mmCIF file of N, CA and C in Angstrom:
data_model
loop_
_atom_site.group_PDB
_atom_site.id
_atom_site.type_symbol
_atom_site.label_atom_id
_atom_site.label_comp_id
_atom_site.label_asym_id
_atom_site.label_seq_id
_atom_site.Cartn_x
_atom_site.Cartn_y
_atom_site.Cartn_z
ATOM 1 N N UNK A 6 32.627 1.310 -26.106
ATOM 2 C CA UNK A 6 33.743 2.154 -25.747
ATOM 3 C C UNK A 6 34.850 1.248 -25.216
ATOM 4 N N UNK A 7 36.037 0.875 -26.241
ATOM 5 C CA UNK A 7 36.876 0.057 -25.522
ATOM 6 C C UNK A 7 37.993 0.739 -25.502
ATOM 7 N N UNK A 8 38.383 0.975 -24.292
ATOM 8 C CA UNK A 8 39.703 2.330 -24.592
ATOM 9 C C UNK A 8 40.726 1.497 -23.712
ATOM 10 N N UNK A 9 42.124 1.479 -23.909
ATOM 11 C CA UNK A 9 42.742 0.860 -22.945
ATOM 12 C C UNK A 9 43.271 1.499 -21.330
ATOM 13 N N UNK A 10 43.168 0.947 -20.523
ATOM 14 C CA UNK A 10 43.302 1.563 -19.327
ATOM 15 C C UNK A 10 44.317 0.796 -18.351
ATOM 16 N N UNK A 11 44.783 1.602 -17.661
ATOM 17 C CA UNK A 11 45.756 0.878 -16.813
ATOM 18 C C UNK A 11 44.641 1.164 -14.950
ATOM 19 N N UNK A 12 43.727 1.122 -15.013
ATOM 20 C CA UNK A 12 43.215 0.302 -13.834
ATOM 21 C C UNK A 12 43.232 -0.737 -13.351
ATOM 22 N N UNK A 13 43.875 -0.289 -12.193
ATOM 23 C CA UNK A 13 43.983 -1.780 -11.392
ATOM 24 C C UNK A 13 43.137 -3.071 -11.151
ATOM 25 N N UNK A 14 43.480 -4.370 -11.890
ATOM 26 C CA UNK A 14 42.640 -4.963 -12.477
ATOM 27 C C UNK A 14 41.574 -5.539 -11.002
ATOM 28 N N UNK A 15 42.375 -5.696 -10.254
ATOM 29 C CA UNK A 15 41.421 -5.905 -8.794
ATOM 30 C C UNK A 15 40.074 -5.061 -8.555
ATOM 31 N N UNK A 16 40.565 -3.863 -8.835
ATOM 32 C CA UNK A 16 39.644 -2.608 -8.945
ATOM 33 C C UNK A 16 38.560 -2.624 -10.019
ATOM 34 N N UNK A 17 38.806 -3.194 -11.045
ATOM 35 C CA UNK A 17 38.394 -3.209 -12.939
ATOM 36 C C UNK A 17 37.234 -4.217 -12.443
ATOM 37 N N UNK A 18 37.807 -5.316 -11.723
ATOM 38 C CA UNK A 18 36.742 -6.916 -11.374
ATOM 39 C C UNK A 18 35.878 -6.633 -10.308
ATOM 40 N N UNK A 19 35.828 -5.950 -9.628
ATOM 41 C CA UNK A 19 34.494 -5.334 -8.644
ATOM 42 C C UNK A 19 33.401 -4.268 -9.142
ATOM 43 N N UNK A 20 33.915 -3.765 -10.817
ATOM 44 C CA UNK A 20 32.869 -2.726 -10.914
ATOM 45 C C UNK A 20 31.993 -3.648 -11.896
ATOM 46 N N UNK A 21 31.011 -3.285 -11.985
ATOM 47 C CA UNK A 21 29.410 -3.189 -12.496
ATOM 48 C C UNK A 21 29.141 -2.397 -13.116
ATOM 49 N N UNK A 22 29.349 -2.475 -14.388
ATOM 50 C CA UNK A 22 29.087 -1.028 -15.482
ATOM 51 C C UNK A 22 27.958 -1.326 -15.940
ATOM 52 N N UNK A 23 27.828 -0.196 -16.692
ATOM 53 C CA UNK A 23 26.043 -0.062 -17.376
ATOM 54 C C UNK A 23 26.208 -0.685 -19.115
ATOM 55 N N UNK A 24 25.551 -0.781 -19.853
ATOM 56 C CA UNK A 24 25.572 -1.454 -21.075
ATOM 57 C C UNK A 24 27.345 -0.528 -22.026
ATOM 58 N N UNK A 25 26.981 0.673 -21.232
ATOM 59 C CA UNK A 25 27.806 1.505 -22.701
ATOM 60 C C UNK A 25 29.037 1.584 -21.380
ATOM 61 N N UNK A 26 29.563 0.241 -20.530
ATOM 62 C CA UNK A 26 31.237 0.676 -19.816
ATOM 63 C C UNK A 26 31.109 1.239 -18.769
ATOM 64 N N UNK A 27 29.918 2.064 -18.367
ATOM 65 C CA UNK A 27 30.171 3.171 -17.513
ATOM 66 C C UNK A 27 29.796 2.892 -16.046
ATOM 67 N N UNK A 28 30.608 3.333 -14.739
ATOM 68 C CA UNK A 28 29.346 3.254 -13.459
ATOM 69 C C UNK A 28 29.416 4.902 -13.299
ATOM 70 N N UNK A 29 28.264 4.953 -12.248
ATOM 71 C CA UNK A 29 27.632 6.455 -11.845
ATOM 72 C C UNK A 29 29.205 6.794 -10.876
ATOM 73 N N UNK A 30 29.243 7.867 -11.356
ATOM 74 C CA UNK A 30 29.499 8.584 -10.048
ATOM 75 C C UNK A 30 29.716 9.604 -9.162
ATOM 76 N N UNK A 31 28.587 9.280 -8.010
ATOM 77 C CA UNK A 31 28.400 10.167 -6.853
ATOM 78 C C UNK A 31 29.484 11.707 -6.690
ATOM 79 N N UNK A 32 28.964 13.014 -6.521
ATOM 80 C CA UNK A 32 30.039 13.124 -5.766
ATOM 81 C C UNK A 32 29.418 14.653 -4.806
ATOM 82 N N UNK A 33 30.580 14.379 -3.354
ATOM 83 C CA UNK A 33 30.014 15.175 -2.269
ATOM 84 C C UNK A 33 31.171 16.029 -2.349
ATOM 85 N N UNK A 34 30.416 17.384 -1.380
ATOM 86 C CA UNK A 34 31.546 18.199 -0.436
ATOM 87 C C UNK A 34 32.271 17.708 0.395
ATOM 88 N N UNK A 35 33.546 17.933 0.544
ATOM 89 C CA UNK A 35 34.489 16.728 1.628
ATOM 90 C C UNK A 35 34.223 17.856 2.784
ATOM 91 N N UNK A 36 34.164 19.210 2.994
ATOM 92 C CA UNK A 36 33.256 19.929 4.252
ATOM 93 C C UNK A 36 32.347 19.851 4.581
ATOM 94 N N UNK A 37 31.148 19.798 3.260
ATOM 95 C CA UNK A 37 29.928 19.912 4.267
ATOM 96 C C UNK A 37 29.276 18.405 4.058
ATOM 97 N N UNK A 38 29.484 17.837 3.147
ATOM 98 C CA UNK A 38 29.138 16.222 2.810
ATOM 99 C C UNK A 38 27.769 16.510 1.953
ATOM 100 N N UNK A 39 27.438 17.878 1.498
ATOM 101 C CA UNK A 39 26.507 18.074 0.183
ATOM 102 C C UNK A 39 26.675 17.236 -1.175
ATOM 103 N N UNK A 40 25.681 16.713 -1.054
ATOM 104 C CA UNK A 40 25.483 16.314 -2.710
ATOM 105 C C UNK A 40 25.714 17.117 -3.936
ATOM 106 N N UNK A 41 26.806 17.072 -4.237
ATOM 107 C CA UNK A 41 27.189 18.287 -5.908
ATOM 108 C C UNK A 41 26.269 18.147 -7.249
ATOM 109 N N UNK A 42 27.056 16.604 -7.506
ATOM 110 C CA UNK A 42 26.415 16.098 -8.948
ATOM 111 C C UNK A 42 26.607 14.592 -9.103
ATOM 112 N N UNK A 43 26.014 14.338 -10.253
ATOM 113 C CA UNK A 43 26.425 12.866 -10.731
ATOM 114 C C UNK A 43 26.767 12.899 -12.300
ATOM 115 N N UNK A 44 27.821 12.050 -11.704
ATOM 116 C CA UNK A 44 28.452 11.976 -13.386
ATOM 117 C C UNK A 44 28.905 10.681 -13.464
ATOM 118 N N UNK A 45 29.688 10.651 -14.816
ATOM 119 C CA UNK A 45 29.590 9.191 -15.029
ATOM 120 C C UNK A 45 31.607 8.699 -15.764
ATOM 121 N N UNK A 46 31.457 7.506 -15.209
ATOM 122 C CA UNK A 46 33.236 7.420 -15.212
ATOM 123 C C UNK A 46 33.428 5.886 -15.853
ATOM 124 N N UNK A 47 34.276 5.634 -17.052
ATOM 125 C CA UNK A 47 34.329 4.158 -17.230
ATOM 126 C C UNK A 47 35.711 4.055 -16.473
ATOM 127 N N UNK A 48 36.284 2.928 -16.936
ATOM 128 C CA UNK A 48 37.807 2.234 -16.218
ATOM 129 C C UNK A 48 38.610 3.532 -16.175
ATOM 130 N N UNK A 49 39.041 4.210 -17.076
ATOM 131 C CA UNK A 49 39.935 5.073 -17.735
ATOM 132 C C UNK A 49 39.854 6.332 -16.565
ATOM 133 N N UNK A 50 38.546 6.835 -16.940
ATOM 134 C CA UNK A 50 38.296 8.112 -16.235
ATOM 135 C C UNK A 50 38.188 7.809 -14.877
ATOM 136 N N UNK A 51 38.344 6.313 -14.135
ATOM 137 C CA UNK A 51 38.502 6.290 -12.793
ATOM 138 C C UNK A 51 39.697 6.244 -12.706
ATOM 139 N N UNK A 52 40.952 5.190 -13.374
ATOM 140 C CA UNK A 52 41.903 5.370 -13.283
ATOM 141 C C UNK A 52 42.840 6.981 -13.027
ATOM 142 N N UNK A 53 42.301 7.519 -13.878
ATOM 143 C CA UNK A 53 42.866 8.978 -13.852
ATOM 144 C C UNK A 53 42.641 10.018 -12.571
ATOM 145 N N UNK A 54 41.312 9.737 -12.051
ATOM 146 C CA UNK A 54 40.875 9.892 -10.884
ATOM 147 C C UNK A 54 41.531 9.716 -9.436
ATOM 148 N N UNK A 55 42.071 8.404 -9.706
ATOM 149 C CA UNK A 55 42.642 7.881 -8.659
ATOM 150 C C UNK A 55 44.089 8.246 -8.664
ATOM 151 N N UNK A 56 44.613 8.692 -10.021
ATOM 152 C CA UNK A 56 45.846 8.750 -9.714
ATOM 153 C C UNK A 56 46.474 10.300 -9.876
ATOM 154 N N UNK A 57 45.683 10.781 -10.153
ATOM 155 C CA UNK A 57 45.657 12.548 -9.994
ATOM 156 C C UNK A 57 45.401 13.251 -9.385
ATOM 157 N N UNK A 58 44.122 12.436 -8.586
ATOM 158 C CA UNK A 58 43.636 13.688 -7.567
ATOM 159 C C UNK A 58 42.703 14.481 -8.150
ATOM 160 N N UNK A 59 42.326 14.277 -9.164
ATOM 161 C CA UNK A 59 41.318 15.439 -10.028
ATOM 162 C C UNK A 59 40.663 15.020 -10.780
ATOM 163 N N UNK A 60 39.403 14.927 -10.333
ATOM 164 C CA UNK A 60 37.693 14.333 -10.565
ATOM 165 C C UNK A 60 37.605 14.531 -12.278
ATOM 166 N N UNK A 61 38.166 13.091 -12.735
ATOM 167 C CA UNK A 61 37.886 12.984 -14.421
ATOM 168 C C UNK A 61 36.685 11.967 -14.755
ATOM 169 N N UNK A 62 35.629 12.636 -15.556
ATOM 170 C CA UNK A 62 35.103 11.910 -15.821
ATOM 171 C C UNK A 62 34.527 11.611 -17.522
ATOM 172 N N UNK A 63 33.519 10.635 -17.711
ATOM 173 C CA UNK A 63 33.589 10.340 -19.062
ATOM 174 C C UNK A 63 31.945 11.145 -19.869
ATOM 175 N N UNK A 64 32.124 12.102 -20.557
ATOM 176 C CA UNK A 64 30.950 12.803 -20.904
ATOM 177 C C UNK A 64 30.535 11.910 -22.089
ATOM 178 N N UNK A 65 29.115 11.789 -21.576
ATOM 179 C CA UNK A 65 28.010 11.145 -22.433
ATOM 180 C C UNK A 65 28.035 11.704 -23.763
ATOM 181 N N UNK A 66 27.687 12.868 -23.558
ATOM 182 C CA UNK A 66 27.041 14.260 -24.639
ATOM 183 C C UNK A 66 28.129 14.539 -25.758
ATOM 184 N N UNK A 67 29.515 14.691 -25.047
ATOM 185 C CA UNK A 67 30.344 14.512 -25.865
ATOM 186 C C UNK A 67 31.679 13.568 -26.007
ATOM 187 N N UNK A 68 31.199 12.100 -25.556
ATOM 188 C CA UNK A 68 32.086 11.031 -26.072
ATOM 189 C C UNK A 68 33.420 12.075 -26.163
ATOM 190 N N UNK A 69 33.692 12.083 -24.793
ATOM 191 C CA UNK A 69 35.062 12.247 -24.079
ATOM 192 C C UNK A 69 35.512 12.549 -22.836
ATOM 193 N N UNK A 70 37.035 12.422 -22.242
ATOM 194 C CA UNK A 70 37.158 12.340 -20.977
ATOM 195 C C UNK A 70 36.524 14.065 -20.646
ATOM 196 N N UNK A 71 36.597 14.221 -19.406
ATOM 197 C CA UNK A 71 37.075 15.845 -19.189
ATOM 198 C C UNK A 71 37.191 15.420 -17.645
ATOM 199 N N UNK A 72 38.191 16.890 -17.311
ATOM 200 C CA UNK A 72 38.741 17.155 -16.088
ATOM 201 C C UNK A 72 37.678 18.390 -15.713
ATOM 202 N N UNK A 73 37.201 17.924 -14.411
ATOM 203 C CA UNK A 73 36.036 18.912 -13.910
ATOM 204 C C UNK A 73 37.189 19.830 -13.359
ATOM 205 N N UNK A 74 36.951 21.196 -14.248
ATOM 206 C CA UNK A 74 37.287 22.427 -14.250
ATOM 207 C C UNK A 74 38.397 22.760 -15.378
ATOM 208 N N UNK A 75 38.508 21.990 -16.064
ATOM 209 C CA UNK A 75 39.562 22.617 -17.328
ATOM 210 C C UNK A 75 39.242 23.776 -17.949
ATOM 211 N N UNK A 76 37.753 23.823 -18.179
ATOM 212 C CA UNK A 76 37.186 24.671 -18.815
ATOM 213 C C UNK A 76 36.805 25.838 -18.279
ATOM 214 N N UNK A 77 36.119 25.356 -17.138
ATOM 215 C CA UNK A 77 35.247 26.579 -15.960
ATOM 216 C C UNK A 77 36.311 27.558 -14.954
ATOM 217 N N UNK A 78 36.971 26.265 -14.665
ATOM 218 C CA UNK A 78 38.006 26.906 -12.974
ATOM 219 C C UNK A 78 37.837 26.344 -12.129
ATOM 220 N N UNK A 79 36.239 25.742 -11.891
ATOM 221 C CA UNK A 79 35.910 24.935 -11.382
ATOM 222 C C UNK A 79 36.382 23.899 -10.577
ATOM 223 N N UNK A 80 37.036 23.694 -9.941
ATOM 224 C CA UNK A 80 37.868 22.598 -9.892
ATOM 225 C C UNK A 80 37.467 21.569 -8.552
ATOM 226 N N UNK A 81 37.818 20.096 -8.791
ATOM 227 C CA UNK A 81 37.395 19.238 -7.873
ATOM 228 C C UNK A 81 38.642 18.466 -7.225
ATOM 229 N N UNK A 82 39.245 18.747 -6.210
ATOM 230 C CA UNK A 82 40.275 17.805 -5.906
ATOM 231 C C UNK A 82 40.022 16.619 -5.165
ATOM 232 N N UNK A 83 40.244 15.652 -5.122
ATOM 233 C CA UNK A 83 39.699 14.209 -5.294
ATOM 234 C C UNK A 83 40.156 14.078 -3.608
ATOM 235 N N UNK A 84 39.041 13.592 -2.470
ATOM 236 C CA UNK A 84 39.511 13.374 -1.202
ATOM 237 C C UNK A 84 39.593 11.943 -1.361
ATOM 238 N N UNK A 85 38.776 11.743 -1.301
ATOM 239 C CA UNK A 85 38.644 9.833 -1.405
ATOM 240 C C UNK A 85 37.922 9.054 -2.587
ATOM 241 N N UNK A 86 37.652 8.019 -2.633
ATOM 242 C CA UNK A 86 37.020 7.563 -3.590
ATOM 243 C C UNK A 86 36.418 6.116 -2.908
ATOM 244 N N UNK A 87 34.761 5.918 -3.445
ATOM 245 C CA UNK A 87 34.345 4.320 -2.663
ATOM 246 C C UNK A 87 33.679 4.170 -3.465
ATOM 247 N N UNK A 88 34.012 2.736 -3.396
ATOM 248 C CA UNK A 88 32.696 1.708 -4.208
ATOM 249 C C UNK A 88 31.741 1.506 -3.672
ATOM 250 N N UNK A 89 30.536 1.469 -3.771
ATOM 251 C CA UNK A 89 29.605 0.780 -3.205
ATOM 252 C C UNK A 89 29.021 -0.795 -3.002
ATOM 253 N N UNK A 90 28.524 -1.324 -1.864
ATOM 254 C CA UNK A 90 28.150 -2.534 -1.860
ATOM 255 C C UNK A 90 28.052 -3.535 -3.247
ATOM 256 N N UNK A 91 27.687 -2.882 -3.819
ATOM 257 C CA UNK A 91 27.119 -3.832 -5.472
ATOM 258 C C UNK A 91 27.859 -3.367 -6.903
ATOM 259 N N UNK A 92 29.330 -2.693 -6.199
ATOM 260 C CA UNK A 92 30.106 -2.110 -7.382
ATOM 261 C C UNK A 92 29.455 -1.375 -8.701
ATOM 262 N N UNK A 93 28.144 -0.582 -8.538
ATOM 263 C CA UNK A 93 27.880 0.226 -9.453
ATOM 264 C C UNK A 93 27.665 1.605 -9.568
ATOM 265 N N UNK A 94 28.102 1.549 -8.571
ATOM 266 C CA UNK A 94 28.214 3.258 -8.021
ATOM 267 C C UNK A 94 29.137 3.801 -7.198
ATOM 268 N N UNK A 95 30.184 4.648 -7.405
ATOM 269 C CA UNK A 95 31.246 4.956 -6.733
ATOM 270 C C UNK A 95 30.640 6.570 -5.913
ATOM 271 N N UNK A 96 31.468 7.012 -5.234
ATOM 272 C CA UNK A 96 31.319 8.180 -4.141
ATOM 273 C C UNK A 96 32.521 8.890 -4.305
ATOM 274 N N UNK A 97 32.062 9.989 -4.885
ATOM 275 C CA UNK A 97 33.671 11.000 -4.889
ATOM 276 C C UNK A 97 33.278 12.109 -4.141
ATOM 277 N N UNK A 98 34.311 11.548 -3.147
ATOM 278 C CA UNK A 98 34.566 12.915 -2.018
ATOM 279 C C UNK A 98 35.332 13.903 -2.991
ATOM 280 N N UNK A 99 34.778 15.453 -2.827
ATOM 281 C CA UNK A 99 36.069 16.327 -3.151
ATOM 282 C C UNK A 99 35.931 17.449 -2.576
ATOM 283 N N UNK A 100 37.116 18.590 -2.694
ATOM 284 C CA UNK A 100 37.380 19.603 -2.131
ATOM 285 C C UNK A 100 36.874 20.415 -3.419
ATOM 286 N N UNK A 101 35.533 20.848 -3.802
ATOM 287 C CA UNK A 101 35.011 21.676 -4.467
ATOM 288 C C UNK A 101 35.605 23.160 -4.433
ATOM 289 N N UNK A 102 36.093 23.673 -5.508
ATOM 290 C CA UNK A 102 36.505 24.961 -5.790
ATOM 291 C C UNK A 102 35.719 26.006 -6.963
ATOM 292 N N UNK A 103 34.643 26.287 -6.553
ATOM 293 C CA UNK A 103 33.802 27.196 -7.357
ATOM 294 C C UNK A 103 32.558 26.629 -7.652
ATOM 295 N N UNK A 104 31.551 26.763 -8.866
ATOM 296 C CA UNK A 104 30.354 26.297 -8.660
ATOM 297 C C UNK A 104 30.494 24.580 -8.984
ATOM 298 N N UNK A 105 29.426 23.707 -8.728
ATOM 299 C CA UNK A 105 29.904 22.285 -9.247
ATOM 300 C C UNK A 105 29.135 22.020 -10.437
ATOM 301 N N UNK A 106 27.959 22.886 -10.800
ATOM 302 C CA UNK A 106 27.274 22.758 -11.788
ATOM 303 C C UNK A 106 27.117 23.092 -12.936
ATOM 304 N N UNK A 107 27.280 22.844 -13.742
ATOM 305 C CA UNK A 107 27.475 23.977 -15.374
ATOM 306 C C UNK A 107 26.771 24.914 -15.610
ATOM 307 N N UNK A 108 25.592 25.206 -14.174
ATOM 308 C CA UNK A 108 24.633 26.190 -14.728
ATOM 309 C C UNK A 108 25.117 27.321 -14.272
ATOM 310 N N UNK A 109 25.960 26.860 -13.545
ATOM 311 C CA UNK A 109 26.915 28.006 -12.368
ATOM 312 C C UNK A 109 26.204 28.276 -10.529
ATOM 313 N N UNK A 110 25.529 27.204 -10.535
ATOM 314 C CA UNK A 110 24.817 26.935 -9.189
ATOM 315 C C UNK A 110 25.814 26.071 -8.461
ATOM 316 N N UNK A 111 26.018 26.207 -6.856
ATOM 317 C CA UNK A 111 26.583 25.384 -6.202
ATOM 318 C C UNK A 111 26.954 23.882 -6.301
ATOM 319 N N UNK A 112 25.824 23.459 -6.897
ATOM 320 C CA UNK A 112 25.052 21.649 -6.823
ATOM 321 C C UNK A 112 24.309 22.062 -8.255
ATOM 322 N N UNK A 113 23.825 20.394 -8.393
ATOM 323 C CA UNK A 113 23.356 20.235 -9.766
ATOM 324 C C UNK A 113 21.592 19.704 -8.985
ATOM 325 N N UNK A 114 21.366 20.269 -7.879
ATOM 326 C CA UNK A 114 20.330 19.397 -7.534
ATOM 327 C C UNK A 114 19.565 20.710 -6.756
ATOM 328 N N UNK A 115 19.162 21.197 -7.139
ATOM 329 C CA UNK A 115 18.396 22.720 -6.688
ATOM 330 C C UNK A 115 17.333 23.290 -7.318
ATOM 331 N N UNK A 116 16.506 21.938 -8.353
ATOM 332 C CA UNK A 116 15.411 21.719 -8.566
ATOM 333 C C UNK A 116 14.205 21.015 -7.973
ATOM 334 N N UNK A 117 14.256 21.626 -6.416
ATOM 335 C CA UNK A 117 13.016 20.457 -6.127
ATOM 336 C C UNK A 117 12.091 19.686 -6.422
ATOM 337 N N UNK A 118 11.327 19.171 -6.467
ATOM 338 C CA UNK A 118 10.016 18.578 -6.917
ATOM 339 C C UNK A 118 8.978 17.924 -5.630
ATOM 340 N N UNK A 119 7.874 18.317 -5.913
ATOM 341 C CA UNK A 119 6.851 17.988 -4.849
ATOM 342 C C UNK A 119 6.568 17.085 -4.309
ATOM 343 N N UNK A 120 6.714 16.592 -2.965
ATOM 344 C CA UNK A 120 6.693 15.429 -2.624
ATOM 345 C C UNK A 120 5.410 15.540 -1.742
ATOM 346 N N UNK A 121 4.446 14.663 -1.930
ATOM 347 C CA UNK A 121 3.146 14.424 -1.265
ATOM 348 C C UNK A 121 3.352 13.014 -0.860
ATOM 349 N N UNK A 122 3.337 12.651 0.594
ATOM 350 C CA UNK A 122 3.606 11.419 1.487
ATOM 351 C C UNK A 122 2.937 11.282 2.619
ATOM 352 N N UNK A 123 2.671 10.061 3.188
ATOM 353 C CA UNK A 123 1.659 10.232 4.328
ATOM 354 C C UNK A 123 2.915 9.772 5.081
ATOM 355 N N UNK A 124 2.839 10.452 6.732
ATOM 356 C CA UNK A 124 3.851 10.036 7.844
ATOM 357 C C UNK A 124 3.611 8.660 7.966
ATOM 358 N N UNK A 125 4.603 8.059 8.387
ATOM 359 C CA UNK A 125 4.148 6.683 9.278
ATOM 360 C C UNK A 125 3.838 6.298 10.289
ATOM 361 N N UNK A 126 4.055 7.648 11.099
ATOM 362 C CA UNK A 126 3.349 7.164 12.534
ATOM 363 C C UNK A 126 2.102 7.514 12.823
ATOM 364 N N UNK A 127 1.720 8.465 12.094
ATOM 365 C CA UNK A 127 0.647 9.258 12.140
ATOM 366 C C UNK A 127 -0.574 9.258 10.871
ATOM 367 N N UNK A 128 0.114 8.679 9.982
ATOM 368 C CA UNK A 128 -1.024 9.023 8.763
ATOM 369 C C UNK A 128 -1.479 10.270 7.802
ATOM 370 N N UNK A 129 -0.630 11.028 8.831
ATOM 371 C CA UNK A 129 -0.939 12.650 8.112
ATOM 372 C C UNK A 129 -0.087 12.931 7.024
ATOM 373 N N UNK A 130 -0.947 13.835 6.565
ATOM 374 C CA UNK A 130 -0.012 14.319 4.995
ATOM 375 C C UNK A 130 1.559 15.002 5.669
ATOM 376 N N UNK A 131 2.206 14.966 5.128
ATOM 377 C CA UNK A 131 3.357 15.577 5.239
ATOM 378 C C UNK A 131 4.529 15.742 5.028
#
């Protein structure tokens, strides 16, 4: 995916992309600091990010940008944005406006799964 982008090249030289361009990225409630979803953003779709205010990112599934909520209503307005320690994962704060998930659930993470662990102070299941 070589698309041209006007990201700031300072910005461009700290990220850590994955084979196909891309880093993860994070993103929370800027109220409650909930985990929404993860999606995924190359140069382009951060650039746009940063300079709009409105959480664009790059869809796998269909090899193209999209603006979270063009479609839905959905909408994400961009509070902040961070890199992480090892530039491969960014953190998008936003001001969530309707569900964040395509299933129409709050969050994309409201599938638990069973966790069986022993405490550490104690040894007990729990």
């Amino acid at each position: 995916m070589a698309v041209k982008t006007s990201l700031d090249p300072d910005i461009a030289a700290r990220l850590k992309r994955t084979s196909d361009g891309l880093v993860a990225a994070i993103v929370r409630e800027h109220g409650s600091g909930d985990v929404l979803m993860l999606a995924w953003m190359d140069d382009e779709a951060l650039h746009r990010t940063l300079t709009t205010g409105r959480a664009t990112y790059w869809s796998r599934s269909r090899e193209e940008y999209w603006v979270k909520g063009a479609t839905s209503g959905h909408h994400q307005y961009v509070k902040s944005v961070a890199l992480d320690c090892d530039g491969d994962a960014l953190l998008v704060t936003v001001e969530q406006v309707g569900a964040a998930c395509h299933t129409g659930a709050a969050n994309c993470f409201f599938d638990e799964l069973p966790v069986t662990s022993e405490s550490p102070t104690t040894g007990e299941q729990g």
